[in-house]
Short mmCIF file of C-alpha atoms in Angstrom, two decimals:
data_model
loop_
_atom_site.label_atom_id
_atom_site.label_comp_id
_atom_site.label_asym_id
_atom_site.label_seq_id
_atom_site.Cartn_x
_atom_site.Cartn_y
_atom_site.Cartn_z
CA ASP A 1 164.42 -39.66 127.67
CA GLN A 2 162.38 -41.74 125.73
CA GLN A 3 159.36 -40.26 124.65
CA VAL A 4 157.53 -43.37 122.97
CA LYS A 5 158.24 -46.82 124.21
CA GLN A 6 157.84 -50.51 123.09
CA ASN A 7 158.17 -52.22 126.16
CA SER A 8 158.46 -55.73 124.47
CA PRO A 9 161.68 -56.41 122.11
CA SER A 10 160.15 -59.29 120.78
CA LEU A 11 156.25 -61.29 120.44
CA SER A 12 156.05 -64.76 119.13
CA VAL A 13 152.50 -65.64 117.77
CA GLN A 14 150.87 -68.86 116.15
CA GLU A 15 149.32 -68.56 112.59
CA GLY A 16 145.86 -67.86 112.50
CA ARG A 17 145.84 -66.31 116.25
CA ILE A 18 145.90 -62.66 116.98
CA SER A 19 148.99 -60.32 117.61
CA ILE A 20 148.92 -57.47 119.88
CA LEU A 21 151.68 -54.98 119.98
CA ASN A 22 151.87 -52.48 122.89
CA CYS A 23 153.41 -48.80 122.58
CA ASP A 24 153.44 -46.35 125.38
CA TYR A 25 154.11 -42.50 124.84
CA THR A 26 154.83 -39.53 127.29
CA ASN A 27 154.11 -36.56 125.77
CA SER A 28 150.61 -35.38 126.05
CA MET A 29 151.17 -33.28 122.99
CA PHE A 30 151.57 -36.37 120.53
CA ASP A 31 148.39 -35.80 118.11
CA TYR A 32 149.07 -38.40 115.87
CA PHE A 33 150.80 -41.94 115.74
CA LEU A 34 151.72 -44.35 113.07
CA TRP A 35 153.03 -48.15 112.85
CA TYR A 36 155.43 -49.31 110.26
CA LYS A 37 156.73 -52.78 109.89
CA LYS A 38 160.09 -53.20 108.89
CA TYR A 39 161.82 -56.17 107.17
CA PRO A 40 165.64 -56.91 107.57
CA ALA A 41 167.22 -54.87 104.15
CA GLU A 42 164.48 -52.92 103.47
CA GLY A 43 163.24 -49.08 104.72
CA PRO A 44 160.09 -49.23 107.26
CA THR A 45 156.90 -49.22 105.35
CA PHE A 46 153.80 -47.48 106.53
CA LEU A 47 151.25 -49.57 108.05
CA ILE A 48 148.14 -47.66 109.70
CA SER A 49 147.79 -44.71 111.65
CA ILE A 50 145.29 -42.63 114.05
CA SER A 51 145.01 -39.18 114.74
CA SER A 52 144.48 -38.55 118.80
CA ILE A 53 140.32 -37.27 118.18
CA LYS A 54 139.95 -41.01 117.57
CA ASP A 55 140.24 -43.99 119.08
CA LYS A 56 140.41 -46.89 117.02
CA ASN A 57 141.21 -47.16 113.16
CA GLU A 58 140.59 -50.67 111.32
CA ASP A 59 142.15 -51.52 108.12
CA GLY A 60 141.76 -55.13 106.69
CA ARG A 61 143.54 -57.43 109.27
CA PHE A 62 145.05 -54.52 111.32
CA THR A 63 143.59 -52.49 113.77
CA VAL A 64 145.21 -49.78 115.82
CA PHE A 65 143.78 -48.61 119.40
CA LEU A 66 144.42 -45.31 120.67
CA ASN A 67 143.74 -45.00 124.67
CA LYS A 68 144.74 -40.85 125.35
CA SER A 69 143.96 -41.00 129.00
CA ALA A 70 146.71 -44.02 129.54
CA LYS A 71 149.00 -42.64 126.52
CA HIS A 72 148.57 -45.93 125.42
CA LEU A 73 148.14 -47.64 122.40
CA SER A 74 148.05 -51.16 120.29
CA LEU A 75 148.03 -52.48 117.44
CA HIS A 76 145.87 -55.89 116.53
CA ILE A 77 146.98 -58.18 113.88
CA VAL A 78 143.88 -60.71 113.06
CA PRO A 79 144.38 -63.43 111.87
CA SER A 80 148.61 -63.27 112.10
CA GLN A 81 150.21 -64.45 109.16
CA PRO A 82 153.51 -66.14 108.77
CA GLY A 83 154.50 -62.91 106.31
CA ASP A 84 153.74 -60.60 108.70
CA SER A 85 157.03 -61.90 110.83
CA ALA A 86 159.09 -58.15 110.71
CA VAL A 87 160.01 -55.40 112.96
CA TYR A 88 157.22 -52.87 114.24
CA PHE A 89 157.64 -49.90 114.75
CA CYS A 90 155.59 -47.26 117.03
CA ALA A 91 155.91 -43.77 116.19
CA ALA A 92 154.24 -40.25 116.89
CA SER A 93 154.21 -36.93 115.70
CA GLY A 94 153.24 -33.54 117.20
CA GLY A 95 154.43 -32.10 120.09
CA GLY A 96 153.42 -28.34 120.58
CA SER A 97 155.85 -26.41 118.75
CA GLY A 98 155.53 -25.99 114.47
CA GLY A 99 158.25 -28.29 113.54
CA SER A 100 157.08 -31.16 115.77
CA ASN A 101 154.27 -31.71 112.93
CA TYR A 102 157.55 -32.61 110.79
CA LYS A 103 158.72 -35.29 112.83
CA LEU A 104 158.71 -38.65 113.67
CA THR A 105 159.59 -39.90 117.30
CA PHE A 106 159.98 -43.59 117.12
CA GLY A 107 159.72 -46.76 119.64
CA LYS A 108 162.73 -48.84 119.62
CA GLY A 109 160.26 -52.05 117.72
CA THR A 110 159.11 -55.30 118.48
CA LEU A 111 159.99 -58.58 116.72
CA LEU A 112 157.63 -60.12 115.75
CA THR A 113 157.18 -63.96 114.78
CA VAL A 114 154.45 -65.50 113.44
CA ASN A 115 154.94 -69.36 113.54
CA PRO A 116 153.20 -71.19 111.13
CA LYS B 1 156.64 -45.33 90.13
CA ALA B 2 160.27 -45.14 91.74
CA GLY B 3 160.61 -45.21 95.47
CA VAL B 4 163.04 -43.53 97.38
CA THR B 5 166.15 -44.45 96.19
CA GLN B 6 169.54 -44.08 98.56
CA THR B 7 173.22 -44.06 97.71
CA PRO B 8 175.86 -45.77 98.65
CA ARG B 9 173.67 -48.70 100.01
CA TYR B 10 176.96 -49.08 102.07
CA LEU B 11 180.11 -47.34 102.57
CA ILE B 12 183.14 -47.60 105.27
CA LYS B 13 184.95 -44.94 106.79
CA THR B 14 187.87 -44.43 108.70
CA ARG B 15 187.40 -42.04 111.81
CA GLY B 16 188.12 -38.95 110.77
CA GLN B 17 186.95 -38.39 107.88
CA GLN B 18 183.38 -36.63 106.38
CA VAL B 19 180.97 -38.48 104.56
CA THR B 20 178.12 -37.63 102.01
CA LEU B 21 174.78 -39.90 101.79
CA SER B 22 172.34 -39.02 98.65
CA CYS B 23 168.38 -39.50 98.78
CA SER B 24 166.24 -39.17 95.95
CA PRO B 25 162.87 -38.94 96.73
CA ILE B 26 159.51 -40.23 95.13
CA SER B 27 158.72 -37.84 92.31
CA GLY B 28 156.25 -35.21 93.75
CA HIS B 29 157.23 -35.25 97.57
CA ARG B 30 158.88 -32.21 98.53
CA SER B 31 159.20 -33.48 102.08
CA VAL B 32 162.77 -35.30 102.68
CA SER B 33 163.62 -36.55 106.62
CA TRP B 34 166.83 -38.26 107.48
CA TYR B 35 166.89 -40.84 110.31
CA GLN B 36 169.50 -42.72 112.42
CA GLN B 37 168.91 -45.94 113.09
CA THR B 38 171.28 -48.10 115.68
CA PRO B 39 170.71 -51.46 117.72
CA GLY B 40 170.49 -49.51 120.96
CA GLN B 41 168.58 -46.43 120.03
CA GLY B 42 166.32 -47.68 117.28
CA LEU B 43 165.24 -44.62 114.93
CA GLN B 44 166.13 -41.21 115.66
CA PHE B 45 165.27 -38.18 113.71
CA LEU B 46 168.08 -36.28 112.16
CA PHE B 47 166.31 -33.64 109.98
CA GLU B 48 163.87 -32.58 107.75
CA TYR B 49 163.52 -30.73 104.54
CA PHE B 50 160.79 -29.13 102.55
CA SER B 51 161.33 -26.84 99.48
CA GLU B 52 165.09 -26.62 100.51
CA THR B 53 164.20 -25.29 103.94
CA GLN B 54 165.09 -27.21 107.20
CA ARG B 55 161.88 -26.77 108.98
CA ASN B 56 163.22 -29.27 112.36
CA LYS B 57 166.35 -30.47 113.65
CA GLY B 58 167.04 -33.54 115.54
CA ASN B 59 169.38 -33.76 118.86
CA PHE B 60 172.38 -34.20 116.66
CA PRO B 61 175.62 -32.54 117.05
CA GLY B 62 176.69 -29.93 114.14
CA ARG B 63 178.83 -32.65 112.67
CA PHE B 64 175.48 -33.92 111.42
CA SER B 65 174.26 -31.57 108.26
CA GLY B 66 172.08 -31.58 105.36
CA ARG B 67 170.99 -29.81 102.52
CA GLN B 68 167.92 -30.26 100.09
CA PHE B 69 168.21 -28.78 96.15
CA SER B 70 165.34 -27.06 94.04
CA ASN B 71 164.72 -31.11 92.65
CA SER B 72 164.07 -32.53 96.29
CA ARG B 73 167.10 -34.41 96.23
CA SER B 74 168.87 -34.56 99.84
CA GLU B 75 171.96 -35.26 100.86
CA MET B 76 173.32 -35.42 104.38
CA ASN B 77 176.83 -34.98 105.84
CA VAL B 78 178.54 -36.38 108.80
CA SER B 79 182.05 -34.77 109.33
CA THR B 80 184.63 -36.11 111.65
CA LEU B 81 183.68 -39.35 111.77
CA GLU B 82 183.48 -41.18 114.83
CA LEU B 83 182.96 -44.95 115.53
CA GLY B 84 179.36 -44.67 117.31
CA ASP B 85 178.23 -42.79 113.91
CA SER B 86 178.29 -46.40 112.57
CA ALA B 87 174.66 -47.25 111.78
CA LEU B 88 172.02 -47.50 109.22
CA TYR B 89 170.79 -44.07 107.84
CA LEU B 90 167.70 -43.61 106.22
CA CYS B 91 165.69 -41.24 104.44
CA ALA B 92 161.98 -40.83 103.91
CA SER B 93 159.84 -38.62 101.39
CA SER B 94 156.20 -37.58 101.73
CA PHE B 95 154.33 -34.71 99.70
CA THR B 96 153.92 -32.49 102.60
CA GLY B 97 155.85 -34.22 105.36
CA GLY B 98 152.97 -33.94 108.16
CA PRO B 99 151.87 -36.55 109.67
CA ASP B 100 148.71 -37.45 108.04
CA THR B 101 150.59 -38.09 104.90
CA GLU B 102 152.44 -41.25 104.14
CA ALA B 103 155.97 -41.38 104.57
CA PHE B 104 158.02 -43.88 102.39
CA PHE B 105 161.28 -44.91 103.04
CA GLY B 106 164.73 -45.75 101.13
CA GLN B 107 166.58 -48.91 101.97
CA GLY B 108 169.13 -46.57 104.11
CA THR B 109 172.76 -46.11 103.67
CA ARG B 110 174.83 -48.20 106.19
CA LEU B 111 177.88 -46.91 106.85
CA THR B 112 180.64 -48.71 109.09
CA VAL B 113 182.90 -46.20 110.73
CA VAL B 114 186.61 -48.00 111.31
#
């Protein structure tokens, strides 16, 4: 049972335009959400996160929006740059039991390609 | 500041063998987590350790085990390897392991079972 879903395996965007990556989750107990970026042959790197008590968090060109009623979050990248081309993973934490705070549940990732 | 170091980077093993992977966290980090990445399943949580104690374990068979040493270094072991165990194994470290502390990933160990 996949609790975190990224339904778009890939996304292609022109340089300078907005990239919107989407993520849905099913576990209403999740209380923290994160985005990671992964380049080939490297480990994932943390990008931005949001607590369930917020609906928006912004960090430079990156903004994450959380819609708890829809169990949906999105990552906006504005403006997109060719160096942003990577696989983006959505992850969630929490879930009720004590140990759940020490586990990240990941989506399968979305490959973003930013064309010059 | 050195990052998370995983050794070896690549490994080829035969079915039925066992393997041990190592992870050295960033200095000062006491939490180490392990994840398996496969093309079909994405990143799946294996287990998390903090101060030598396992705090959470994913849905993997008992063939997958781990431990953490007093210096926070961690090892994971897979016994009786199966073809399906071929994957990228990633280790992540953080100060506390909680979601509000950034986890840093190593480059991973690519395990191929033949």
